[in-house]
């Protein structure tokens, strides 16, 4: 039987090597290892792997989520498994919403990761029991995350606010007027019910928009 061809993308070489060895030991074939989002996109185009395993938090300008969006734009049927050391509910939900077929934490059992890769290759979703339970709970109680309440531009501004940028700095970065940013930022604060900078940052960290 032909082995499933897997590409890994993670900015920690030791971690990636460990996962590669684990997957090879489970009978899979690791054909590529990318250390940056740009490398991941280039290797995906060149290698055309059966399954791509993406770290969510790697790179500076782009992240694993950005890479997934670009890959799925090129190849809508691409099988993507997300890896992360963070497991916020909203982040998990976002990976599946984007089109990922599994969300795995970096401390997962190698056999579980291999199972996720195989299920992804077969066109199926894979859920660890604890992830499935959390998603079910999230569905029942509703999603109060910034991602679910803000449109794309407002979410971008909220994230920059959480990183500590002033309205003037955000306006310059996004090339819009300070007045526009001031209006949007005020609306964001009202919508989310947070006003102090510390609370804004805490909320962004909680929902995986910025790192602690």
PDB file of C-alpha atoms in Angstrom:
ATOM      1  CA  UNK A   1       0.000   0.000   0.000  1.00  0.00           C
ATOM      2  CA  UNK A   2       1.321   3.426  -0.934  1.00  0.00           C
ATOM      3  CA  UNK A   3       2.372   5.459   2.109  1.00  0.00           C
ATOM      4  CA  UNK A   4       0.607   8.731   2.838  1.00  0.00           C
ATOM      5  CA  UNK A   5       2.898  11.640   1.984  1.00  0.00           C
ATOM      6  CA  UNK A   6       3.045  14.250   4.756  1.00  0.00           C
ATOM      7  CA  UNK A   7       4.513  17.745   4.883  1.00  0.00           C
ATOM      8  CA  UNK A   8       5.286  19.324   8.267  1.00  0.00           C
ATOM      9  CA  UNK A   9       5.558  23.043   9.028  1.00  0.00           C
ATOM     10  CA  UNK A  10       6.876  24.260  12.380  1.00  0.00           C
ATOM     11  CA  UNK A  11       9.446  26.883  13.351  1.00  0.00           C
ATOM     12  CA  UNK A  12      11.018  24.684  16.053  1.00  0.00           C
ATOM     13  CA  UNK A  13      13.362  22.222  14.272  1.00  0.00           C
ATOM     14  CA  UNK A  14      13.640  19.875  17.257  1.00  0.00           C
ATOM     15  CA  UNK A  15       9.862  19.662  17.618  1.00  0.00           C
ATOM     16  CA  UNK A  16       9.426  19.102  13.881  1.00  0.00           C
ATOM     17  CA  UNK A  17      12.107  16.420  13.788  1.00  0.00           C
ATOM     18  CA  UNK A  18      10.404  14.647  16.669  1.00  0.00           C
ATOM     19  CA  UNK A  19       7.057  14.666  14.896  1.00  0.00           C
ATOM     20  CA  UNK A  20       8.690  13.500  11.662  1.00  0.00           C
ATOM     21  CA  UNK A  21      10.282  10.532  13.410  1.00  0.00           C
ATOM     22  CA  UNK A  22       7.005   9.707  15.143  1.00  0.00           C
ATOM     23  CA  UNK A  23       5.012   9.776  11.909  1.00  0.00           C
ATOM     24  CA  UNK A  24       7.608   7.726  10.048  1.00  0.00           C
ATOM     25  CA  UNK A  25       7.448   5.226  12.916  1.00  0.00           C
ATOM     26  CA  UNK A  26       3.688   5.042  12.391  1.00  0.00           C
ATOM     27  CA  UNK A  27       4.114   4.055   8.751  1.00  0.00           C
ATOM     28  CA  UNK A  28       3.711   7.493   7.145  1.00  0.00           C
ATOM     29  CA  UNK A  29       6.149   9.195   4.765  1.00  0.00           C
ATOM     30  CA  UNK A  30       7.339  12.710   5.645  1.00  0.00           C
ATOM     31  CA  UNK A  31       8.287  14.359   2.361  1.00  0.00           C
ATOM     32  CA  UNK A  32       8.962  17.912   3.547  1.00  0.00           C
ATOM     33  CA  UNK A  33       9.722  20.025   6.619  1.00  0.00           C
ATOM     34  CA  UNK A  34       9.168  23.785   6.413  1.00  0.00           C
ATOM     35  CA  UNK A  35      10.377  26.268   9.023  1.00  0.00           C
ATOM     36  CA  UNK A  36       8.579  29.392   7.803  1.00  0.00           C
ATOM     37  CA  UNK A  37       5.144  30.091   6.325  1.00  0.00           C
ATOM     38  CA  UNK A  38       6.802  31.045   3.052  1.00  0.00           C
ATOM     39  CA  UNK A  39       8.670  27.725   2.933  1.00  0.00           C
ATOM     40  CA  UNK A  40       5.440  25.895   3.731  1.00  0.00           C
ATOM     41  CA  UNK A  41       3.641  27.486   0.780  1.00  0.00           C
ATOM     42  CA  UNK A  42       6.535  26.815  -1.591  1.00  0.00           C
ATOM     43  CA  UNK A  43       6.937  23.199  -0.462  1.00  0.00           C
ATOM     44  CA  UNK A  44       3.208  22.586  -0.749  1.00  0.00           C
ATOM     45  CA  UNK A  45       3.281  23.778  -4.351  1.00  0.00           C
ATOM     46  CA  UNK A  46       6.359  21.707  -5.195  1.00  0.00           C
ATOM     47  CA  UNK A  47       5.707  18.517  -3.225  1.00  0.00           C
ATOM     48  CA  UNK A  48       1.900  18.311  -3.400  1.00  0.00           C
ATOM     49  CA  UNK A  49       1.680  16.324  -0.137  1.00  0.00           C
ATOM     50  CA  UNK A  50      -1.335  14.170   0.689  1.00  0.00           C
ATOM     51  CA  UNK A  51      -1.609  15.813   4.121  1.00  0.00           C
ATOM     52  CA  UNK A  52      -0.109  19.032   5.492  1.00  0.00           C
ATOM     53  CA  UNK A  53       0.519  19.360   9.231  1.00  0.00           C
ATOM     54  CA  UNK A  54       0.701  23.056  10.171  1.00  0.00           C
ATOM     55  CA  UNK A  55       1.803  24.690  13.399  1.00  0.00           C
ATOM     56  CA  UNK A  56      -0.622  27.535  14.064  1.00  0.00           C
ATOM     57  CA  UNK A  57       1.854  29.903  15.711  1.00  0.00           C
ATOM     58  CA  UNK A  58       4.881  30.185  13.465  1.00  0.00           C
ATOM     59  CA  UNK A  59       6.231  32.998  11.379  1.00  0.00           C
ATOM     60  CA  UNK A  60       6.109  36.732  11.953  1.00  0.00           C
ATOM     61  CA  UNK A  61       4.020  38.263   9.173  1.00  0.00           C
ATOM     62  CA  UNK A  62       2.090  35.091   8.349  1.00  0.00           C
ATOM     63  CA  UNK A  63       0.811  32.300  10.617  1.00  0.00           C
ATOM     64  CA  UNK A  64      -0.300  28.727  10.107  1.00  0.00           C
ATOM     65  CA  UNK A  65      -3.857  29.986   9.696  1.00  0.00           C
ATOM     66  CA  UNK A  66      -2.728  32.335   6.916  1.00  0.00           C
ATOM     67  CA  UNK A  67      -0.880  29.483   5.223  1.00  0.00           C
ATOM     68  CA  UNK A  68      -3.975  27.296   5.425  1.00  0.00           C
ATOM     69  CA  UNK A  69      -6.113  29.991   3.830  1.00  0.00           C
ATOM     70  CA  UNK A  70      -3.694  30.309   0.908  1.00  0.00           C
ATOM     71  CA  UNK A  71      -3.344  26.553   0.475  1.00  0.00           C
ATOM     72  CA  UNK A  72      -7.105  26.019   0.507  1.00  0.00           C
ATOM     73  CA  UNK A  73      -7.581  28.879  -1.947  1.00  0.00           C
ATOM     74  CA  UNK A  74      -5.281  27.027  -4.364  1.00  0.00           C
ATOM     75  CA  UNK A  75      -6.453  23.505  -3.499  1.00  0.00           C
ATOM     76  CA  UNK A  76      -9.878  23.458  -1.795  1.00  0.00           C
ATOM     77  CA  UNK A  77      -9.616  19.708  -1.124  1.00  0.00           C
ATOM     78  CA  UNK A  78      -6.219  19.966   0.612  1.00  0.00           C
ATOM     79  CA  UNK A  79      -6.034  17.897   3.799  1.00  0.00           C
ATOM     80  CA  UNK A  80      -4.725  20.054   6.649  1.00  0.00           C
ATOM     81  CA  UNK A  81      -4.054  19.045  10.250  1.00  0.00           C
ATOM     82  CA  UNK A  82      -3.360  21.893  12.672  1.00  0.00           C
ATOM     83  CA  UNK A  83      -0.885  21.650  15.546  1.00  0.00           C
ATOM     84  CA  UNK A  84      -0.710  24.056  18.477  1.00  0.00           C
ATOM     85  CA  UNK A  85       0.596  24.383  22.013  1.00  0.00           C
ATOM     86  CA  UNK A  86      -2.371  26.693  22.675  1.00  0.00           C
ATOM     87  CA  UNK A  87      -5.854  25.219  22.862  1.00  0.00           C
ATOM     88  CA  UNK A  88      -8.265  28.110  23.319  1.00  0.00           C
ATOM     89  CA  UNK A  89     -11.829  27.209  22.339  1.00  0.00           C
ATOM     90  CA  UNK A  90     -12.127  29.946  19.737  1.00  0.00           C
ATOM     91  CA  UNK A  91      -8.813  28.949  18.135  1.00  0.00           C
ATOM     92  CA  UNK A  92      -9.935  25.335  17.847  1.00  0.00           C
ATOM     93  CA  UNK A  93     -13.226  26.408  16.306  1.00  0.00           C
ATOM     94  CA  UNK A  94     -11.444  28.691  13.827  1.00  0.00           C
ATOM     95  CA  UNK A  95      -9.226  25.871  12.520  1.00  0.00           C
ATOM     96  CA  UNK A  96     -12.240  23.741  11.633  1.00  0.00           C
ATOM     97  CA  UNK A  97     -14.122  26.740  10.235  1.00  0.00           C
ATOM     98  CA  UNK A  98     -11.228  27.430   7.865  1.00  0.00           C
ATOM     99  CA  UNK A  99     -11.327  23.880   6.537  1.00  0.00           C
ATOM    100  CA  UNK A 100      -8.831  22.049   8.741  1.00  0.00           C
ATOM    101  CA  UNK A 101      -9.573  18.366   9.271  1.00  0.00           C
ATOM    102  CA  UNK A 102      -8.039  18.029  12.730  1.00  0.00           C
ATOM    103  CA  UNK A 103      -6.723  20.118  15.627  1.00  0.00           C
ATOM    104  CA  UNK A 104      -3.984  18.450  17.664  1.00  0.00           C
ATOM    105  CA  UNK A 105      -2.087  19.750  20.667  1.00  0.00           C
ATOM    106  CA  UNK A 106       1.691  19.389  20.588  1.00  0.00           C
ATOM    107  CA  UNK A 107       1.667  17.053  23.585  1.00  0.00           C
ATOM    108  CA  UNK A 108      -0.614  14.578  21.805  1.00  0.00           C
ATOM    109  CA  UNK A 109       0.184  10.880  21.521  1.00  0.00           C
ATOM    110  CA  UNK A 110       2.057  10.148  18.244  1.00  0.00           C
ATOM    111  CA  UNK A 111      -0.523   7.465  17.461  1.00  0.00           C
ATOM    112  CA  UNK A 112      -3.289  10.078  17.701  1.00  0.00           C
ATOM    113  CA  UNK A 113      -1.433  12.397  15.322  1.00  0.00           C
ATOM    114  CA  UNK A 114      -0.955   9.533  12.868  1.00  0.00           C
ATOM    115  CA  UNK A 115      -4.661   8.696  13.155  1.00  0.00           C
ATOM    116  CA  UNK A 116      -5.540  12.336  12.458  1.00  0.00           C
ATOM    117  CA  UNK A 117      -3.324  12.308   9.361  1.00  0.00           C
ATOM    118  CA  UNK A 118      -4.943   9.119   8.067  1.00  0.00           C
ATOM    119  CA  UNK A 119      -8.469  10.401   8.667  1.00  0.00           C
ATOM    120  CA  UNK A 120      -7.595  13.726   7.013  1.00  0.00           C
ATOM    121  CA  UNK A 121      -6.203  11.820   4.032  1.00  0.00           C
ATOM    122  CA  UNK A 122      -9.507   9.946   3.771  1.00  0.00           C
ATOM    123  CA  UNK A 123     -11.400  13.241   3.653  1.00  0.00           C
ATOM    124  CA  UNK A 124     -12.766  12.939   7.173  1.00  0.00           C
ATOM    125  CA  UNK A 125     -12.608  15.136  10.269  1.00  0.00           C
ATOM    126  CA  UNK A 126     -10.752  13.912  13.340  1.00  0.00           C
ATOM    127  CA  UNK A 127     -11.516  15.011  16.897  1.00  0.00           C
ATOM    128  CA  UNK A 128      -9.688  14.065  20.055  1.00  0.00           C
ATOM    129  CA  UNK A 129     -12.376  13.275  22.666  1.00  0.00           C
ATOM    130  CA  UNK A 130     -11.547  16.338  24.777  1.00  0.00           C
ATOM    131  CA  UNK A 131     -11.612  18.605  21.709  1.00  0.00           C
ATOM    132  CA  UNK A 132     -14.968  17.211  20.575  1.00  0.00           C
ATOM    133  CA  UNK A 133     -16.422  17.808  24.040  1.00  0.00           C
ATOM    134  CA  UNK A 134     -15.221  21.412  24.137  1.00  0.00           C
ATOM    135  CA  UNK A 135     -16.605  22.154  20.697  1.00  0.00           C
ATOM    136  CA  UNK A 136     -19.930  20.659  21.711  1.00  0.00           C
ATOM    137  CA  UNK A 137     -20.008  22.802  24.861  1.00  0.00           C
ATOM    138  CA  UNK A 138     -19.101  25.873  22.821  1.00  0.00           C
ATOM    139  CA  UNK A 139     -21.971  25.168  20.448  1.00  0.00           C
ATOM    140  CA  UNK A 140     -24.439  24.794  23.313  1.00  0.00           C
ATOM    141  CA  UNK A 141     -23.474  27.856  25.318  1.00  0.00           C
ATOM    142  CA  UNK A 142     -22.703  30.109  22.360  1.00  0.00           C
ATOM    143  CA  UNK A 143     -19.483  31.724  21.168  1.00  0.00           C
ATOM    144  CA  UNK A 144     -18.624  35.033  22.826  1.00  0.00           C
ATOM    145  CA  UNK A 145     -15.213  35.360  21.182  1.00  0.00           C
ATOM    146  CA  UNK A 146     -14.112  38.525  19.352  1.00  0.00           C
ATOM    147  CA  UNK A 147     -13.806  36.388  16.201  1.00  0.00           C
ATOM    148  CA  UNK A 148     -17.528  35.625  16.285  1.00  0.00           C
ATOM    149  CA  UNK A 149     -18.674  39.166  17.108  1.00  0.00           C
ATOM    150  CA  UNK A 150     -16.486  41.373  14.921  1.00  0.00           C
ATOM    151  CA  UNK A 151     -16.099  41.682  11.177  1.00  0.00           C
ATOM    152  CA  UNK A 152     -12.655  41.247   9.633  1.00  0.00           C
ATOM    153  CA  UNK A 153     -11.575  44.898   9.781  1.00  0.00           C
ATOM    154  CA  UNK A 154     -12.857  45.420  13.345  1.00  0.00           C
ATOM    155  CA  UNK A 155     -11.102  42.224  14.451  1.00  0.00           C
ATOM    156  CA  UNK A 156      -7.850  43.429  12.888  1.00  0.00           C
ATOM    157  CA  UNK A 157      -8.133  46.732  14.761  1.00  0.00           C
ATOM    158  CA  UNK A 158      -9.009  44.977  18.015  1.00  0.00           C
ATOM    159  CA  UNK A 159      -5.905  42.791  17.672  1.00  0.00           C
ATOM    160  CA  UNK A 160      -3.682  45.829  17.104  1.00  0.00           C
ATOM    161  CA  UNK A 161      -5.278  47.522  20.131  1.00  0.00           C
ATOM    162  CA  UNK A 162      -4.484  44.414  22.182  1.00  0.00           C
ATOM    163  CA  UNK A 163      -0.859  44.619  21.037  1.00  0.00           C
ATOM    164  CA  UNK A 164      -0.704  48.096  22.565  1.00  0.00           C
ATOM    165  CA  UNK A 165      -0.842  50.303  19.476  1.00  0.00           C
ATOM    166  CA  UNK A 166      -2.461  53.729  19.791  1.00  0.00           C
ATOM    167  CA  UNK A 167      -5.239  54.880  17.476  1.00  0.00           C
ATOM    168  CA  UNK A 168      -2.743  57.052  15.584  1.00  0.00           C
ATOM    169  CA  UNK A 169      -0.349  54.121  15.155  1.00  0.00           C
ATOM    170  CA  UNK A 170      -3.143  51.835  13.961  1.00  0.00           C
ATOM    171  CA  UNK A 171      -4.341  54.518  11.528  1.00  0.00           C
ATOM    172  CA  UNK A 172      -0.857  54.852  10.076  1.00  0.00           C
ATOM    173  CA  UNK A 173      -0.418  51.068   9.825  1.00  0.00           C
ATOM    174  CA  UNK A 174      -3.745  50.573   8.053  1.00  0.00           C
ATOM    175  CA  UNK A 175      -3.493  53.805   6.032  1.00  0.00           C
ATOM    176  CA  UNK A 176      -6.803  55.279   7.209  1.00  0.00           C
ATOM    177  CA  UNK A 177      -7.680  58.367   9.223  1.00  0.00           C
ATOM    178  CA  UNK A 178      -7.256  58.511  12.980  1.00  0.00           C
ATOM    179  CA  UNK A 179     -10.902  59.525  13.276  1.00  0.00           C
ATOM    180  CA  UNK A 180     -11.986  56.344  11.494  1.00  0.00           C
ATOM    181  CA  UNK A 181      -9.903  54.192  13.844  1.00  0.00           C
ATOM    182  CA  UNK A 182     -11.180  56.104  16.855  1.00  0.00           C
ATOM    183  CA  UNK A 183     -14.779  55.441  15.836  1.00  0.00           C
ATOM    184  CA  UNK A 184     -14.189  51.765  15.127  1.00  0.00           C
ATOM    185  CA  UNK A 185     -12.158  51.172  18.283  1.00  0.00           C
ATOM    186  CA  UNK A 186     -14.873  52.755  20.406  1.00  0.00           C
ATOM    187  CA  UNK A 187     -17.506  50.591  18.722  1.00  0.00           C
ATOM    188  CA  UNK A 188     -15.340  47.500  19.317  1.00  0.00           C
ATOM    189  CA  UNK A 189     -14.984  48.311  23.011  1.00  0.00           C
ATOM    190  CA  UNK A 190     -18.747  48.744  23.357  1.00  0.00           C
ATOM    191  CA  UNK A 191     -19.447  45.549  21.430  1.00  0.00           C
ATOM    192  CA  UNK A 192     -17.094  43.436  23.524  1.00  0.00           C
ATOM    193  CA  UNK A 193     -17.715  45.209  26.815  1.00  0.00           C
ATOM    194  CA  UNK A 194     -14.042  45.959  27.449  1.00  0.00           C
ATOM    195  CA  UNK A 195     -12.524  49.415  27.806  1.00  0.00           C
ATOM    196  CA  UNK A 196      -9.242  49.253  29.722  1.00  0.00           C
ATOM    197  CA  UNK A 197      -6.138  48.313  27.692  1.00  0.00           C
ATOM    198  CA  UNK A 198      -5.262  45.495  30.100  1.00  0.00           C
ATOM    199  CA  UNK A 199      -8.705  43.921  29.660  1.00  0.00           C
ATOM    200  CA  UNK A 200      -8.461  44.215  25.877  1.00  0.00           C
ATOM    201  CA  UNK A 201      -5.101  42.449  25.886  1.00  0.00           C
ATOM    202  CA  UNK A 202      -6.333  39.765  28.262  1.00  0.00           C
ATOM    203  CA  UNK A 203      -9.341  39.065  26.037  1.00  0.00           C
ATOM    204  CA  UNK A 204      -7.165  38.802  22.923  1.00  0.00           C
ATOM    205  CA  UNK A 205      -4.818  36.351  24.663  1.00  0.00           C
ATOM    206  CA  UNK A 206      -7.743  34.266  25.954  1.00  0.00           C
ATOM    207  CA  UNK A 207      -9.085  33.789  22.445  1.00  0.00           C
ATOM    208  CA  UNK A 208      -5.753  33.120  20.761  1.00  0.00           C
ATOM    209  CA  UNK A 209      -5.435  36.367  18.818  1.00  0.00           C
ATOM    210  CA  UNK A 210      -2.090  37.263  20.369  1.00  0.00           C
ATOM    211  CA  UNK A 211       0.426  35.272  22.361  1.00  0.00           C
ATOM    212  CA  UNK A 212       0.759  35.779  26.129  1.00  0.00           C
TER     213      UNK A 212
END
